[in-house]
Amino acid sequence: MTEFAYEAGRWEPPIAADEATTLLGFLERQRATFAWKSGDLDAAGLRATLGPSSMTLGGMLKHLARFEDDMSTEWLHGHSQLPPWNAVDWGADPAWDWRSAADDSAEQLYTRWRDAVARSRALFAAAIAEGGPARRPGGPDSPAPSLRYILLNMIEEYARHNGHADLLRESIDGRVGHDPPR
């Protein structure tokens, strides 16, 4: 895992590092922010919505677990989608991960996301060792996205959902801020 520095109330990725370490550092900051924003809630807290939106932190946990698995397994390594994602008819129910989270316990949601992050970290470390940020499944001439592209896509997805998590968490118990306490 990329090491962070805790400076002035923020988890900071390394300032002077190679490209892969910098990209992973920014992704880890987004993951840490999301873990803090969605952490330590019971099932009712994970089902809370804001205004007319049906978005929940529980749905976000399940969605980001799928995202971690899909990016690191399918996109990065060219493997088939993992269970339980591969059993879903995504054409018939494209919001299954968001919708079905209401049926899961808080423990199931936290465990699924944490396990997906752990798998993803290991697969990204292997990909970096195999070729760095330009690495593509299938080789350098493959039309598949590079590790660099996938990491930036993941950073963007986490950043977008961290904004949603800010609003949801504040409405649940008043937790505000950008970074988890040290």
PDB file of C-alpha atoms in Angstrom:
ATOM      1  CA  MET A   1       0.000   0.000   0.000  1.00  0.00           C
ATOM      2  CA  THR A   2       1.185   3.512  -0.754  1.00  0.00           C
ATOM      3  CA  GLU A   3       2.298   5.414   2.328  1.00  0.00           C
ATOM      4  CA  PHE A   4       0.562   8.654   3.216  1.00  0.00           C
ATOM      5  CA  ALA A   5       1.742  11.696   5.071  1.00  0.00           C
ATOM      6  CA  TYR A   6      -0.749  13.340   7.372  1.00  0.00           C
ATOM      7  CA  GLU A   7      -0.220  17.065   6.987  1.00  0.00           C
ATOM      8  CA  ALA A   8      -2.424  19.942   8.075  1.00  0.00           C
ATOM      9  CA  GLY A   9      -5.503  17.742   8.468  1.00  0.00           C
ATOM     10  CA  ARG A  10      -5.193  15.947   5.107  1.00  0.00           C
ATOM     11  CA  TRP A  11      -3.858  12.606   3.970  1.00  0.00           C
ATOM     12  CA  GLU A  12      -1.371  13.520   1.275  1.00  0.00           C
ATOM     13  CA  PRO A  13       0.016  11.287  -1.460  1.00  0.00           C
ATOM     14  CA  PRO A  14       3.785  11.464  -1.841  1.00  0.00           C
ATOM     15  CA  ILE A  15       4.869  14.735  -3.437  1.00  0.00           C
ATOM     16  CA  ALA A  16       8.103  13.487  -5.009  1.00  0.00           C
ATOM     17  CA  ALA A  17       7.514   9.974  -6.336  1.00  0.00           C
ATOM     18  CA  ASP A  18       7.333   8.068  -9.576  1.00  0.00           C
ATOM     19  CA  GLU A  19       4.159   8.144 -11.651  1.00  0.00           C
ATOM     20  CA  ALA A  20       2.681   4.868 -10.423  1.00  0.00           C
ATOM     21  CA  THR A  21       3.267   5.727  -6.751  1.00  0.00           C
ATOM     22  CA  THR A  22       1.694   9.163  -7.246  1.00  0.00           C
ATOM     23  CA  LEU A  23      -1.377   7.719  -8.986  1.00  0.00           C
ATOM     24  CA  LEU A  24      -1.780   5.061  -6.313  1.00  0.00           C
ATOM     25  CA  GLY A  25      -1.337   7.714  -3.622  1.00  0.00           C
ATOM     26  CA  PHE A  26      -4.212   9.771  -4.989  1.00  0.00           C
ATOM     27  CA  LEU A  27      -6.389   6.664  -5.276  1.00  0.00           C
ATOM     28  CA  GLU A  28      -5.537   5.686  -1.685  1.00  0.00           C
ATOM     29  CA  ARG A  29      -6.498   9.192  -0.488  1.00  0.00           C
ATOM     30  CA  GLN A  30      -9.881   8.830  -2.178  1.00  0.00           C
ATOM     31  CA  ARG A  31     -10.333   5.344  -0.692  1.00  0.00           C
ATOM     32  CA  ALA A  32      -9.407   6.617   2.793  1.00  0.00           C
ATOM     33  CA  THR A  33     -11.874   9.497   2.469  1.00  0.00           C
ATOM     34  CA  PHE A  34     -14.626   7.133   1.360  1.00  0.00           C
ATOM     35  CA  ALA A  35     -13.873   4.678   4.175  1.00  0.00           C
ATOM     36  CA  TRP A  36     -14.115   7.534   6.678  1.00  0.00           C
ATOM     37  CA  LYS A  37     -17.315   8.973   5.194  1.00  0.00           C
ATOM     38  CA  SER A  38     -19.097   5.623   5.016  1.00  0.00           C
ATOM     39  CA  GLY A  39     -17.576   4.030   8.123  1.00  0.00           C
ATOM     40  CA  ASP A  40     -19.036   3.107  11.489  1.00  0.00           C
ATOM     41  CA  LEU A  41     -22.707   3.204  10.508  1.00  0.00           C
ATOM     42  CA  ASP A  42     -25.399   0.646  11.164  1.00  0.00           C
ATOM     43  CA  ALA A  43     -27.811  -0.657   8.523  1.00  0.00           C
ATOM     44  CA  ALA A  44     -30.204   2.282   9.027  1.00  0.00           C
ATOM     45  CA  GLY A  45     -27.393   4.780   8.455  1.00  0.00           C
ATOM     46  CA  LEU A  46     -26.290   2.926   5.332  1.00  0.00           C
ATOM     47  CA  ARG A  47     -29.855   3.103   3.961  1.00  0.00           C
ATOM     48  CA  ALA A  48     -30.341   6.850   4.581  1.00  0.00           C
ATOM     49  CA  THR A  49     -31.163   8.959   1.527  1.00  0.00           C
ATOM     50  CA  LEU A  50     -30.993  12.676   0.915  1.00  0.00           C
ATOM     51  CA  GLY A  51     -33.824  14.585  -0.712  1.00  0.00           C
ATOM     52  CA  PRO A  52     -35.402  12.944  -3.740  1.00  0.00           C
ATOM     53  CA  SER A  53     -32.357  10.760  -4.422  1.00  0.00           C
ATOM     54  CA  SER A  54     -32.442   7.035  -3.703  1.00  0.00           C
ATOM     55  CA  MET A  55     -28.636   6.954  -3.354  1.00  0.00           C
ATOM     56  CA  THR A  56     -27.358   5.446  -0.101  1.00  0.00           C
ATOM     57  CA  LEU A  57     -23.936   4.909   1.424  1.00  0.00           C
ATOM     58  CA  GLY A  58     -24.714   1.179   1.481  1.00  0.00           C
ATOM     59  CA  GLY A  59     -25.423   1.273  -2.247  1.00  0.00           C
ATOM     60  CA  MET A  60     -22.202   3.199  -2.735  1.00  0.00           C
ATOM     61  CA  LEU A  61     -20.229   0.566  -0.787  1.00  0.00           C
ATOM     62  CA  LYS A  62     -21.622  -2.211  -2.985  1.00  0.00           C
ATOM     63  CA  HIS A  63     -21.207  -0.195  -6.195  1.00  0.00           C
ATOM     64  CA  LEU A  64     -17.581   0.662  -5.380  1.00  0.00           C
ATOM     65  CA  ALA A  65     -16.876  -2.979  -4.465  1.00  0.00           C
ATOM     66  CA  ARG A  66     -18.076  -3.934  -7.939  1.00  0.00           C
ATOM     67  CA  PHE A  67     -16.073  -1.098  -9.467  1.00  0.00           C
ATOM     68  CA  GLU A  68     -12.878  -2.203  -7.667  1.00  0.00           C
ATOM     69  CA  ASP A  69     -13.355  -5.797  -8.843  1.00  0.00           C
ATOM     70  CA  ASP A  70     -14.254  -4.875 -12.414  1.00  0.00           C
ATOM     71  CA  MET A  71     -11.388  -2.404 -12.876  1.00  0.00           C
ATOM     72  CA  SER A  72      -8.695  -4.638 -11.370  1.00  0.00           C
ATOM     73  CA  THR A  73      -9.895  -7.999 -12.659  1.00  0.00           C
ATOM     74  CA  GLU A  74     -11.575  -7.336 -16.016  1.00  0.00           C
ATOM     75  CA  TRP A  75     -10.015  -4.108 -17.233  1.00  0.00           C
ATOM     76  CA  LEU A  76      -6.515  -4.468 -15.832  1.00  0.00           C
ATOM     77  CA  HIS A  77      -5.987  -8.204 -16.180  1.00  0.00           C
ATOM     78  CA  GLY A  78      -8.559  -9.185 -18.845  1.00  0.00           C
ATOM     79  CA  HIS A  79     -10.203 -11.819 -16.640  1.00  0.00           C
ATOM     80  CA  SER A  80     -13.916 -12.619 -16.337  1.00  0.00           C
ATOM     81  CA  GLN A  81     -16.125 -10.706 -13.948  1.00  0.00           C
ATOM     82  CA  LEU A  82     -16.005 -12.062 -10.395  1.00  0.00           C
ATOM     83  CA  PRO A  83     -18.925 -13.365  -8.314  1.00  0.00           C
ATOM     84  CA  PRO A  84     -21.421 -12.116  -7.340  1.00  0.00           C
ATOM     85  CA  TRP A  85     -21.225  -9.579 -10.169  1.00  0.00           C
ATOM     86  CA  ASN A  86     -21.069 -12.253 -12.885  1.00  0.00           C
ATOM     87  CA  ALA A  87     -24.464 -13.684 -11.837  1.00  0.00           C
ATOM     88  CA  VAL A  88     -26.316 -10.390 -12.408  1.00  0.00           C
ATOM     89  CA  ASP A  89     -28.183  -9.610 -15.619  1.00  0.00           C
ATOM     90  CA  TRP A  90     -26.846  -6.055 -15.858  1.00  0.00           C
ATOM     91  CA  GLY A  91     -28.900  -5.377 -18.994  1.00  0.00           C
ATOM     92  CA  ALA A  92     -32.128  -6.106 -17.118  1.00  0.00           C
ATOM     93  CA  ASP A  93     -31.061  -4.496 -13.828  1.00  0.00           C
ATOM     94  CA  PRO A  94     -28.235  -1.974 -14.409  1.00  0.00           C
ATOM     95  CA  ALA A  95     -28.617  -0.567 -10.874  1.00  0.00           C
ATOM     96  CA  TRP A  96     -28.559  -3.955  -9.119  1.00  0.00           C
ATOM     97  CA  ASP A  97     -25.561  -3.094  -6.956  1.00  0.00           C
ATOM     98  CA  TRP A  98     -27.199   0.127  -5.758  1.00  0.00           C
ATOM     99  CA  ARG A  99     -30.675  -1.357  -5.319  1.00  0.00           C
ATOM    100  CA  SER A 100     -29.769  -4.693  -3.728  1.00  0.00           C
ATOM    101  CA  ALA A 101     -27.565  -3.116  -1.038  1.00  0.00           C
ATOM    102  CA  ALA A 102     -30.707  -2.464   1.027  1.00  0.00           C
ATOM    103  CA  ASP A 103     -31.016  -6.248   1.464  1.00  0.00           C
ATOM    104  CA  ASP A 104     -27.472  -6.602   2.840  1.00  0.00           C
ATOM    105  CA  SER A 105     -26.348  -6.093   6.424  1.00  0.00           C
ATOM    106  CA  ALA A 106     -23.891  -3.348   7.283  1.00  0.00           C
ATOM    107  CA  GLU A 107     -21.262  -6.025   7.997  1.00  0.00           C
ATOM    108  CA  GLN A 108     -21.803  -7.644   4.565  1.00  0.00           C
ATOM    109  CA  LEU A 109     -21.464  -4.291   2.789  1.00  0.00           C
ATOM    110  CA  TYR A 110     -18.321  -3.242   4.652  1.00  0.00           C
ATOM    111  CA  THR A 111     -16.741  -6.681   4.189  1.00  0.00           C
ATOM    112  CA  ARG A 112     -17.542  -6.839   0.465  1.00  0.00           C
ATOM    113  CA  TRP A 113     -15.989  -3.398  -0.151  1.00  0.00           C
ATOM    114  CA  ARG A 114     -12.906  -4.002   2.025  1.00  0.00           C
ATOM    115  CA  ASP A 115     -12.303  -7.402   0.390  1.00  0.00           C
ATOM    116  CA  ALA A 116     -12.645  -5.904  -3.101  1.00  0.00           C
ATOM    117  CA  VAL A 117     -10.181  -3.127  -2.206  1.00  0.00           C
ATOM    118  CA  ALA A 118      -7.697  -5.705  -0.886  1.00  0.00           C
ATOM    119  CA  ARG A 119      -7.992  -7.777  -4.089  1.00  0.00           C
ATOM    120  CA  SER A 120      -7.643  -4.650  -6.190  1.00  0.00           C
ATOM    121  CA  ARG A 121      -4.546  -3.453  -4.329  1.00  0.00           C
ATOM    122  CA  ALA A 122      -2.847  -6.811  -4.912  1.00  0.00           C
ATOM    123  CA  LEU A 123      -3.758  -6.865  -8.610  1.00  0.00           C
ATOM    124  CA  PHE A 124      -2.572  -3.277  -9.139  1.00  0.00           C
ATOM    125  CA  ALA A 125       0.718  -4.055  -7.395  1.00  0.00           C
ATOM    126  CA  ALA A 126       1.188  -7.058  -9.712  1.00  0.00           C
ATOM    127  CA  ALA A 127       0.402  -4.934 -12.787  1.00  0.00           C
ATOM    128  CA  ILE A 128       2.870  -2.239 -11.730  1.00  0.00           C
ATOM    129  CA  ALA A 129       5.545  -4.902 -11.260  1.00  0.00           C
ATOM    130  CA  GLU A 130       4.724  -6.244 -14.745  1.00  0.00           C
ATOM    131  CA  GLY A 131       5.064  -2.997 -16.635  1.00  0.00           C
ATOM    132  CA  GLY A 132       4.189   0.186 -14.792  1.00  0.00           C
ATOM    133  CA  PRO A 133       1.594   2.805 -15.761  1.00  0.00           C
ATOM    134  CA  ALA A 134       1.730   2.041 -19.494  1.00  0.00           C
ATOM    135  CA  ARG A 135       0.972  -1.674 -18.917  1.00  0.00           C
ATOM    136  CA  ARG A 136      -1.984  -3.018 -20.928  1.00  0.00           C
ATOM    137  CA  PRO A 137      -3.585  -6.449 -20.706  1.00  0.00           C
ATOM    138  CA  GLY A 138      -2.621  -8.241 -23.910  1.00  0.00           C
ATOM    139  CA  GLY A 139       0.593  -6.272 -24.397  1.00  0.00           C
ATOM    140  CA  PRO A 140       1.647  -2.776 -25.498  1.00  0.00           C
ATOM    141  CA  ASP A 141      -0.304  -2.869 -28.785  1.00  0.00           C
ATOM    142  CA  SER A 142      -3.539  -4.012 -27.144  1.00  0.00           C
ATOM    143  CA  PRO A 143      -6.599  -1.751 -27.515  1.00  0.00           C
ATOM    144  CA  ALA A 144      -7.269  -2.304 -23.773  1.00  0.00           C
ATOM    145  CA  PRO A 145      -6.840   0.685 -21.460  1.00  0.00           C
ATOM    146  CA  SER A 146      -3.504   1.203 -19.756  1.00  0.00           C
ATOM    147  CA  LEU A 147      -2.918   0.927 -16.020  1.00  0.00           C
ATOM    148  CA  ARG A 148      -2.560   4.731 -16.033  1.00  0.00           C
ATOM    149  CA  TYR A 149      -6.036   5.136 -17.576  1.00  0.00           C
ATOM    150  CA  ILE A 150      -7.610   2.665 -15.158  1.00  0.00           C
ATOM    151  CA  LEU A 151      -6.070   4.349 -12.095  1.00  0.00           C
ATOM    152  CA  LEU A 152      -7.247   7.777 -13.236  1.00  0.00           C
ATOM    153  CA  ASN A 153     -10.711   6.334 -13.889  1.00  0.00           C
ATOM    154  CA  MET A 154     -10.774   4.904 -10.371  1.00  0.00           C
ATOM    155  CA  ILE A 155      -9.631   8.187  -8.823  1.00  0.00           C
ATOM    156  CA  GLU A 156     -12.390   9.999 -10.705  1.00  0.00           C
ATOM    157  CA  GLU A 157     -15.069   7.499  -9.611  1.00  0.00           C
ATOM    158  CA  TYR A 158     -14.054   7.699  -5.959  1.00  0.00           C
ATOM    159  CA  ALA A 159     -13.828  11.499  -6.034  1.00  0.00           C
ATOM    160  CA  ARG A 160     -17.316  11.749  -7.531  1.00  0.00           C
ATOM    161  CA  HIS A 161     -18.829   9.408  -4.968  1.00  0.00           C
ATOM    162  CA  ASN A 162     -16.912  11.010  -2.097  1.00  0.00           C
ATOM    163  CA  GLY A 163     -18.848  14.182  -2.911  1.00  0.00           C
ATOM    164  CA  HIS A 164     -22.083  12.227  -2.607  1.00  0.00           C
ATOM    165  CA  ALA A 165     -20.824  10.601   0.599  1.00  0.00           C
ATOM    166  CA  ASP A 166     -20.095  14.056   2.073  1.00  0.00           C
ATOM    167  CA  LEU A 167     -23.718  15.078   1.709  1.00  0.00           C
ATOM    168  CA  LEU A 168     -25.189  11.775   2.859  1.00  0.00           C
ATOM    169  CA  ARG A 169     -22.963  11.445   5.919  1.00  0.00           C
ATOM    170  CA  GLU A 170     -23.550  15.007   7.047  1.00  0.00           C
ATOM    171  CA  SER A 171     -27.308  14.403   6.854  1.00  0.00           C
ATOM    172  CA  ILE A 172     -26.996  11.233   8.963  1.00  0.00           C
ATOM    173  CA  ASP A 173     -24.887  12.365  11.915  1.00  0.00           C
ATOM    174  CA  GLY A 174     -23.195  15.653  11.012  1.00  0.00           C
ATOM    175  CA  ARG A 175     -19.798  14.181  10.085  1.00  0.00           C
ATOM    176  CA  VAL A 176     -18.076  16.753   7.878  1.00  0.00           C
ATOM    177  CA  GLY A 177     -14.635  17.283   6.433  1.00  0.00           C
ATOM    178  CA  HIS A 178     -12.523  15.907   3.643  1.00  0.00           C
ATOM    179  CA  ASP A 179     -10.129  13.507   5.255  1.00  0.00           C
ATOM    180  CA  PRO A 180     -10.291  10.960   8.031  1.00  0.00           C
ATOM    181  CA  PRO A 181      -8.704  11.913  11.310  1.00  0.00           C
ATOM    182  CA  ARG A 182      -5.298  10.454  11.929  1.00  0.00           C
TER     183      ARG A 182
END
